[in-house]
mmCIF file of C-alpha atoms and ligand atoms in Angstrom:
data_model
loop_
_atom_site.group_PDB
_atom_site.id
_atom_site.type_symbol
_atom_site.label_atom_id
_atom_site.label_comp_id
_atom_site.label_asym_id
_atom_site.label_seq_id
_atom_site.Cartn_x
_atom_site.Cartn_y
_atom_site.Cartn_z
ATOM 1 C CA MET S 322 0.086 -0.140 0.125
ATOM 2 C CA PRO S 323 1.343 3.346 -0.946
ATOM 3 C CA ALA S 324 2.480 5.257 2.260
ATOM 4 C CA ARG S 325 -0.180 7.982 1.426
ATOM 5 C CA ARG S 326 -2.990 5.583 2.052
ATOM 6 C CA ARG S 327 -2.888 5.117 5.739
ATOM 7 C CA THR S 328 -5.125 2.255 7.128
ATOM 8 C CA LEU S 329 -8.355 3.537 8.412
ATOM 9 C CA ILE S 330 -10.523 1.312 10.601
ATOM 10 C CA ALA S 331 -14.066 2.943 11.211
ATOM 11 C CA GLY S 332 -16.710 1.601 13.403
ATOM 12 C CA ASN S 333 -20.479 2.056 12.613
ATOM 13 C CA TRP S 334 -22.489 1.765 15.749
ATOM 14 C CA LYS S 335 -25.720 2.182 13.860
ATOM 15 C CA MET S 336 -28.680 2.423 16.195
ATOM 16 C CA ASN S 337 -26.953 1.341 19.105
ATOM 17 C CA GLY S 338 -25.616 3.303 22.142
ATOM 18 C CA LEU S 339 -26.882 5.218 25.081
ATOM 19 C CA ARG S 340 -24.611 7.899 27.092
ATOM 20 C CA GLN S 341 -23.429 4.867 29.212
ATOM 21 C CA ALA S 342 -21.570 3.589 26.070
ATOM 22 C CA LYS S 343 -18.971 6.452 26.591
ATOM 23 C CA ALA S 344 -17.274 3.680 28.730
ATOM 24 C CA GLU S 345 -16.545 1.939 25.269
ATOM 25 C CA LEU S 346 -15.392 5.088 23.667
ATOM 26 C CA ARG S 347 -12.833 5.697 26.586
ATOM 27 C CA ALA S 348 -11.561 2.088 26.307
ATOM 28 C CA VAL S 349 -10.800 2.750 22.718
ATOM 29 C CA ALA S 350 -9.005 5.836 23.340
ATOM 30 C CA ALA S 351 -7.209 4.410 26.173
ATOM 31 C CA GLY S 352 -6.191 1.429 24.299
ATOM 32 C CA MET S 353 -5.153 2.837 20.758
ATOM 33 C CA GLY S 354 -1.502 3.525 21.890
ATOM 34 C CA GLY S 355 0.651 1.634 19.293
ATOM 35 C CA VAL S 356 -2.046 1.141 16.780
ATOM 36 C CA GLY S 357 -0.771 2.436 13.568
ATOM 37 C CA ALA S 358 -4.204 2.623 11.726
ATOM 38 C CA GLU S 359 -6.391 5.677 12.040
ATOM 39 C CA LEU S 360 -9.281 5.022 14.176
ATOM 40 C CA MET S 361 -12.821 6.421 13.773
ATOM 41 C CA LEU S 362 -16.052 5.762 15.381
ATOM 42 C CA CYS S 363 -19.603 6.822 14.074
ATOM 43 C CA PRO S 364 -21.998 6.618 17.062
ATOM 44 C CA PRO S 365 -25.593 7.651 16.600
ATOM 45 C CA PHE S 366 -26.530 11.413 16.264
ATOM 46 C CA THR S 367 -27.322 11.834 19.962
ATOM 47 C CA LEU S 368 -23.828 10.915 20.986
ATOM 48 C CA ILE S 369 -21.673 12.782 18.538
ATOM 49 C CA ALA S 370 -21.053 15.952 20.495
ATOM 50 C CA ALA S 371 -20.474 14.295 23.615
ATOM 51 C CA PHE S 372 -18.033 11.709 22.308
ATOM 52 C CA ALA S 373 -16.343 14.328 20.214
ATOM 53 C CA ALA S 374 -15.653 16.313 23.363
ATOM 54 C CA ASP S 375 -14.448 13.309 25.137
ATOM 55 C CA VAL S 376 -11.923 12.461 22.565
ATOM 56 C CA ALA S 377 -10.682 15.837 21.873
ATOM 57 C CA GLY S 378 -7.000 15.879 22.101
ATOM 58 C CA THR S 379 -6.518 12.193 21.057
ATOM 59 C CA SER S 380 -6.188 10.997 17.581
ATOM 60 C CA LEU S 381 -9.555 9.116 17.762
ATOM 61 C CA MET S 382 -11.941 10.600 15.372
ATOM 62 C CA ILE S 383 -15.648 10.736 15.419
ATOM 63 C CA GLY S 384 -18.043 10.744 12.400
ATOM 64 C CA GLY S 385 -21.724 10.612 11.638
ATOM 65 C CA GLN S 386 -23.796 7.989 9.945
ATOM 66 C CA ASP S 387 -25.700 10.198 7.708
ATOM 67 C CA CYS S 388 -26.576 13.795 6.671
ATOM 68 C CA HIS S 389 -29.215 15.594 4.746
ATOM 69 C CA ALA S 390 -27.927 17.250 1.431
ATOM 70 C CA ALA S 391 -29.330 20.818 2.509
ATOM 71 C CA GLU S 392 -27.556 22.955 4.784
ATOM 72 C CA SER S 393 -30.825 23.845 6.813
ATOM 73 C CA GLY S 394 -34.586 23.944 6.464
ATOM 74 C CA ALA S 395 -37.957 22.159 6.688
ATOM 75 C CA HIS S 396 -36.631 18.582 7.101
ATOM 76 C CA THR S 397 -38.175 17.117 10.169
ATOM 77 C CA GLY S 398 -35.925 14.636 11.994
ATOM 78 C CA ASP S 399 -32.875 15.275 9.623
ATOM 79 C CA VAL S 400 -29.465 16.583 10.265
ATOM 80 C CA ALA S 401 -27.342 18.686 8.263
ATOM 81 C CA ALA S 402 -23.710 17.923 7.518
ATOM 82 C CA GLU S 403 -22.869 21.546 8.992
ATOM 83 C CA MET S 404 -24.598 20.175 12.252
ATOM 84 C CA LEU S 405 -22.383 17.090 12.329
ATOM 85 C CA LYS S 406 -19.372 19.177 11.874
ATOM 86 C CA ASP S 407 -20.572 21.756 14.641
ATOM 87 C CA ALA S 408 -21.048 18.677 16.975
ATOM 88 C CA GLY S 409 -17.427 17.712 16.594
ATOM 89 C CA ALA S 410 -17.598 15.047 13.655
ATOM 90 C CA VAL S 411 -14.756 14.984 11.083
ATOM 91 C CA ALA S 412 -16.433 12.477 8.501
ATOM 92 C CA VAL S 413 -19.845 10.839 7.663
ATOM 93 C CA ILE S 414 -20.738 7.524 6.344
ATOM 94 C CA LEU S 415 -22.949 7.962 3.256
ATOM 95 C CA GLY S 416 -24.970 5.370 1.180
ATOM 96 C CA HIS S 417 -24.871 2.636 3.842
ATOM 97 C CA SER S 418 -27.151 -0.174 2.394
ATOM 98 C CA GLU S 419 -29.486 0.283 5.316
ATOM 99 C CA ARG S 420 -29.926 3.785 4.490
ATOM 100 C CA ARG S 421 -30.395 2.762 0.681
ATOM 101 C CA ALA S 422 -32.949 0.217 1.951
ATOM 102 C CA ASP S 423 -34.908 1.622 4.741
ATOM 103 C CA HIS S 424 -34.998 5.127 3.280
ATOM 104 C CA ARG S 425 -34.906 4.345 -0.226
ATOM 105 C CA GLU S 426 -31.856 6.443 -0.818
ATOM 106 C CA GLY S 427 -30.859 6.150 -4.450
ATOM 107 C CA ASP S 428 -27.215 6.981 -5.871
ATOM 108 C CA ALA S 429 -28.389 10.565 -6.805
ATOM 109 C CA VAL S 430 -29.307 11.297 -3.301
ATOM 110 C CA VAL S 431 -25.988 9.940 -2.078
ATOM 111 C CA LYS S 432 -24.212 11.966 -4.438
ATOM 112 C CA ALA S 433 -25.993 15.170 -3.145
ATOM 113 C CA LYS S 434 -25.070 14.142 0.197
ATOM 114 C CA VAL S 435 -21.340 13.999 -0.766
ATOM 115 C CA LYS S 436 -21.645 17.450 -1.994
ATOM 116 C CA ALA S 437 -23.271 18.495 1.363
ATOM 117 C CA ALA S 438 -20.327 16.701 3.316
ATOM 118 C CA TRP S 439 -17.733 18.556 1.175
ATOM 119 C CA ARG S 440 -19.443 21.923 1.689
ATOM 120 C CA ALA S 441 -19.303 21.423 5.481
ATOM 121 C CA GLY S 442 -15.660 20.261 5.355
ATOM 122 C CA LEU S 443 -16.471 16.505 6.354
ATOM 123 C CA LEU S 444 -14.812 13.504 4.829
ATOM 124 C CA PRO S 445 -17.557 11.321 3.232
ATOM 125 C CA VAL S 446 -17.168 7.522 3.585
ATOM 126 C CA VAL S 447 -19.331 6.408 0.568
ATOM 127 C CA CYS S 448 -20.875 2.860 0.751
ATOM 128 C CA VAL S 449 -21.540 0.525 -2.207
ATOM 129 C CA GLY S 450 -21.990 -3.111 -2.349
ATOM 130 C CA GLU S 451 -24.224 -5.967 -4.172
ATOM 131 C CA THR S 452 -27.021 -8.076 -3.125
ATOM 132 C CA LEU S 453 -26.533 -11.974 -3.025
ATOM 133 C CA ASP S 454 -28.734 -12.256 -5.990
ATOM 134 C CA GLU S 455 -26.366 -9.854 -7.961
ATOM 135 C CA ARG S 456 -23.371 -11.688 -6.877
ATOM 136 C CA ASP S 457 -24.818 -15.096 -7.811
ATOM 137 C CA ALA S 458 -25.517 -13.412 -11.290
ATOM 138 C CA GLY S 459 -21.864 -12.496 -11.730
ATOM 139 C CA GLU S 460 -22.653 -8.540 -11.607
ATOM 140 C CA ALA S 461 -20.938 -7.792 -8.392
ATOM 141 C CA ALA S 462 -18.137 -5.586 -10.030
ATOM 142 C CA ALA S 463 -20.691 -3.950 -12.419
ATOM 143 C CA VAL S 464 -23.168 -3.001 -9.775
ATOM 144 C CA VAL S 465 -20.596 -1.500 -7.438
ATOM 145 C CA THR S 466 -18.850 0.594 -10.026
ATOM 146 C CA ARG S 467 -22.106 1.791 -11.049
ATOM 147 C CA GLN S 468 -23.113 2.686 -7.696
ATOM 148 C CA LEU S 469 -19.791 4.446 -7.247
ATOM 149 C CA ARG S 470 -19.988 6.373 -10.762
ATOM 150 C CA GLN S 471 -23.485 7.646 -9.888
ATOM 151 C CA SER S 472 -22.792 8.390 -5.989
ATOM 152 C CA VAL S 473 -19.457 10.311 -6.193
ATOM 153 C CA PRO S 474 -19.453 13.860 -7.708
ATOM 154 C CA ASP S 475 -16.713 15.060 -10.065
ATOM 155 C CA GLY S 476 -13.623 16.412 -8.321
ATOM 156 C CA ALA S 477 -12.857 13.798 -5.551
ATOM 157 C CA THR S 478 -9.492 13.607 -4.106
ATOM 158 C CA ALA S 479 -7.483 11.337 -1.698
ATOM 159 C CA ASP S 480 -8.270 13.924 0.920
ATOM 160 C CA THR S 481 -11.946 14.294 0.368
ATOM 161 C CA LEU S 482 -13.169 10.673 -0.302
ATOM 162 C CA VAL S 483 -13.129 7.176 1.321
ATOM 163 C CA VAL S 484 -15.011 4.363 -0.460
ATOM 164 C CA ALA S 485 -16.303 1.360 1.690
ATOM 165 C CA TYR S 486 -16.951 -1.787 -0.393
ATOM 166 C CA GLU S 487 -19.759 -3.546 1.787
ATOM 167 C CA PRO S 488 -21.506 -6.584 0.150
ATOM 168 C CA ILE S 489 -24.955 -6.280 1.418
ATOM 169 C CA TRP S 490 -25.109 -10.206 2.012
ATOM 170 C CA ALA S 491 -21.933 -9.807 4.473
ATOM 171 C CA ILE S 492 -23.148 -7.297 6.578
ATOM 172 C CA GLY S 493 -24.398 -8.526 10.095
ATOM 173 C CA THR S 494 -24.370 -12.295 8.652
ATOM 174 C CA GLY S 495 -21.043 -13.541 9.828
ATOM 175 C CA ARG S 496 -20.414 -14.218 5.953
ATOM 176 C CA THR S 497 -17.564 -12.600 4.173
ATOM 177 C CA PRO S 498 -16.506 -12.914 0.638
ATOM 178 C CA THR S 499 -13.208 -14.773 -0.114
ATOM 179 C CA THR S 500 -10.017 -12.466 -0.063
ATOM 180 C CA ASP S 501 -9.962 -13.105 -3.869
ATOM 181 C CA ASP S 502 -13.276 -11.805 -4.457
ATOM 182 C CA VAL S 503 -12.524 -8.614 -2.249
ATOM 183 C CA ALA S 504 -9.345 -8.013 -4.054
ATOM 184 C CA GLN S 505 -11.364 -8.222 -7.346
ATOM 185 C CA ILE S 506 -13.745 -5.640 -6.528
ATOM 186 C CA HIS S 507 -11.384 -3.273 -4.919
ATOM 187 C CA GLY S 508 -9.274 -3.552 -7.975
ATOM 188 C CA ALA S 509 -12.419 -2.607 -9.993
ATOM 189 C CA ILE S 510 -13.118 0.257 -7.599
ATOM 190 C CA ARG S 511 -9.280 1.359 -7.947
ATOM 191 C CA HIS S 512 -9.728 1.428 -11.598
ATOM 192 C CA LEU S 513 -12.691 3.266 -11.729
ATOM 193 C CA LEU S 514 -11.447 5.932 -9.369
ATOM 194 C CA ALA S 515 -8.294 6.315 -11.752
ATOM 195 C CA GLU S 516 -10.434 6.813 -14.594
ATOM 196 C CA ARG S 517 -12.347 9.423 -12.939
ATOM 197 C CA PHE S 518 -9.773 11.024 -10.980
ATOM 198 C CA GLY S 519 -6.408 10.267 -12.314
ATOM 199 C CA ALA S 520 -3.438 10.192 -10.078
ATOM 200 C CA GLU S 521 -5.626 10.949 -7.007
ATOM 201 C CA ALA S 522 -6.934 7.387 -7.084
ATOM 202 C CA GLU S 523 -3.693 6.129 -5.598
ATOM 203 C CA GLY S 524 -4.359 7.986 -2.530
ATOM 204 C CA ILE S 525 -8.280 7.228 -2.172
ATOM 205 C CA ARG S 526 -8.583 4.707 0.546
ATOM 206 C CA ILE S 527 -10.997 1.982 -0.213
ATOM 207 C CA LEU S 528 -12.451 -0.132 3.053
ATOM 208 C CA TYR S 529 -13.940 -3.365 3.173
ATOM 209 C CA GLY S 530 -17.044 -3.980 5.320
ATOM 210 C CA GLY S 531 -19.177 -6.716 6.136
ATOM 211 C CA SER S 532 -18.703 -9.205 9.184
ATOM 212 C CA VAL S 533 -15.052 -7.959 9.912
ATOM 213 C CA LYS S 534 -14.137 -9.546 13.284
ATOM 214 C CA PRO S 535 -10.869 -10.168 15.135
ATOM 215 C CA ASP S 536 -10.470 -13.365 13.643
ATOM 216 C CA ASN S 537 -10.800 -12.334 10.132
ATOM 217 C CA ALA S 538 -9.267 -8.913 10.033
ATOM 218 C CA ALA S 539 -5.700 -9.820 9.388
ATOM 219 C CA ALA S 540 -6.536 -11.725 6.302
ATOM 220 C CA LEU S 541 -8.963 -9.241 4.870
ATOM 221 C CA LEU S 542 -6.706 -6.226 5.763
ATOM 222 C CA ALA S 543 -3.802 -7.699 4.119
ATOM 223 C CA THR S 544 -5.762 -8.231 0.710
ATOM 224 C CA ALA S 545 -4.651 -5.928 -2.282
ATOM 225 C CA ASP S 546 -6.296 -2.560 -2.286
ATOM 226 C CA VAL S 547 -7.928 -2.944 1.200
ATOM 227 C CA ASP S 548 -7.113 0.274 2.987
ATOM 228 C CA GLY S 549 -8.828 -0.455 5.966
ATOM 229 C CA ALA S 550 -12.443 -1.625 7.429
ATOM 230 C CA LEU S 551 -15.816 -0.187 8.029
ATOM 231 C CA VAL S 552 -16.649 -2.518 11.156
ATOM 232 C CA GLY S 553 -20.355 -2.700 12.388
ATOM 233 C CA GLY S 554 -21.048 -5.217 15.168
ATOM 234 C CA ALA S 555 -17.731 -5.771 16.174
ATOM 235 C CA SER S 556 -17.078 -2.057 16.718
ATOM 236 C CA LEU S 557 -19.356 -1.842 19.790
ATOM 237 C CA LYS S 558 -16.863 -3.645 22.029
ATOM 238 C CA ALA S 559 -13.755 -1.790 22.512
ATOM 239 C CA ALA S 560 -11.657 -4.943 22.912
ATOM 240 C CA ASP S 561 -12.952 -6.378 19.488
ATOM 241 C CA PHE S 562 -12.455 -2.971 17.733
ATOM 242 C CA LEU S 563 -9.053 -2.634 18.849
ATOM 243 C CA ALA S 564 -8.047 -6.376 17.912
ATOM 244 C CA ILE S 565 -9.325 -5.459 14.415
ATOM 245 C CA ALA S 566 -7.110 -2.441 14.488
ATOM 246 C CA ARG S 567 -4.134 -4.077 15.770
ATOM 247 C CA ALA S 568 -4.475 -6.777 12.850
ATOM 248 C CA ALA S 569 -3.795 -4.128 10.214
ATOM 249 C CA PRO S 570 -0.478 -4.749 8.348
HETATM 250 C C1 PEP R 947 -21.844 -2.156 8.386
HETATM 251 O O1 PEP R 947 -23.218 -2.209 8.671
HETATM 252 O O2 PEP R 947 -21.198 -1.185 8.079
HETATM 253 C C2 PEP R 947 -21.029 -3.503 8.841
HETATM 254 C C3 PEP R 947 -20.191 -3.700 8.201
HETATM 255 O O3 PEP R 947 -21.765 -4.331 9.690
HETATM 256 P P1 PEP R 947 -21.035 -5.676 10.391
HETATM 257 O O4 PEP R 947 -19.668 -5.493 10.744
HETATM 258 O O5 PEP R 947 -21.885 -5.932 11.580
HETATM 259 O O6 PEP R 947 -21.152 -6.806 9.287
#
């Protein structure tokens, strides 16, 4: 991996965590000494400000899990990228398959949200991934590259984009693709990024997500073109999250 692509291990807490979960946050911050990878936790909106304040002065980053495309306005229940930034987030997950499924977010919506993240100075982590039917039909690479082409606006750079490849059938199921399959999709993503963004593509990090655990992290993180992990369930426990981070090459 080129020196520029520092491994990123990001935890997606989804709709989990009350204020008492700060204990896990603190355990991650206390245990990250000697970890070479960048670490980020994305708690629910309600915890972002408190978590960001708690880790101020450490290198542990806090991110959001979604944002609205608009800066403000009549969008009951939504949160603007500027609000995440104001609360202390530095990044935001966008286009997660659960958002795409639960809220019918298509690529055009995700693209608008990426622009909002850029407007607010947040790093977007753009998720793409195929269903099991699409994989079985041999369409995984085509689906993922189409999503990426349509979800990421022009002008992305190594500093303004992280991609997360998350096969939907691997999320929360305990199943993972083979490392050969992961390498193939990540290679296709890198190829597309190079077509669109030229030399910047070499610096854009591509995370793998989907049932990453302490016992499979080393193999996945050592796979070609895998620059880190987006971790769901295993990020809720500091010990597991740190074990994954320590497995990074
Ligand atoms: C996710 O939802 O981003 C994810 C990767 O979940 P899990 O690690 O639990 O499969």
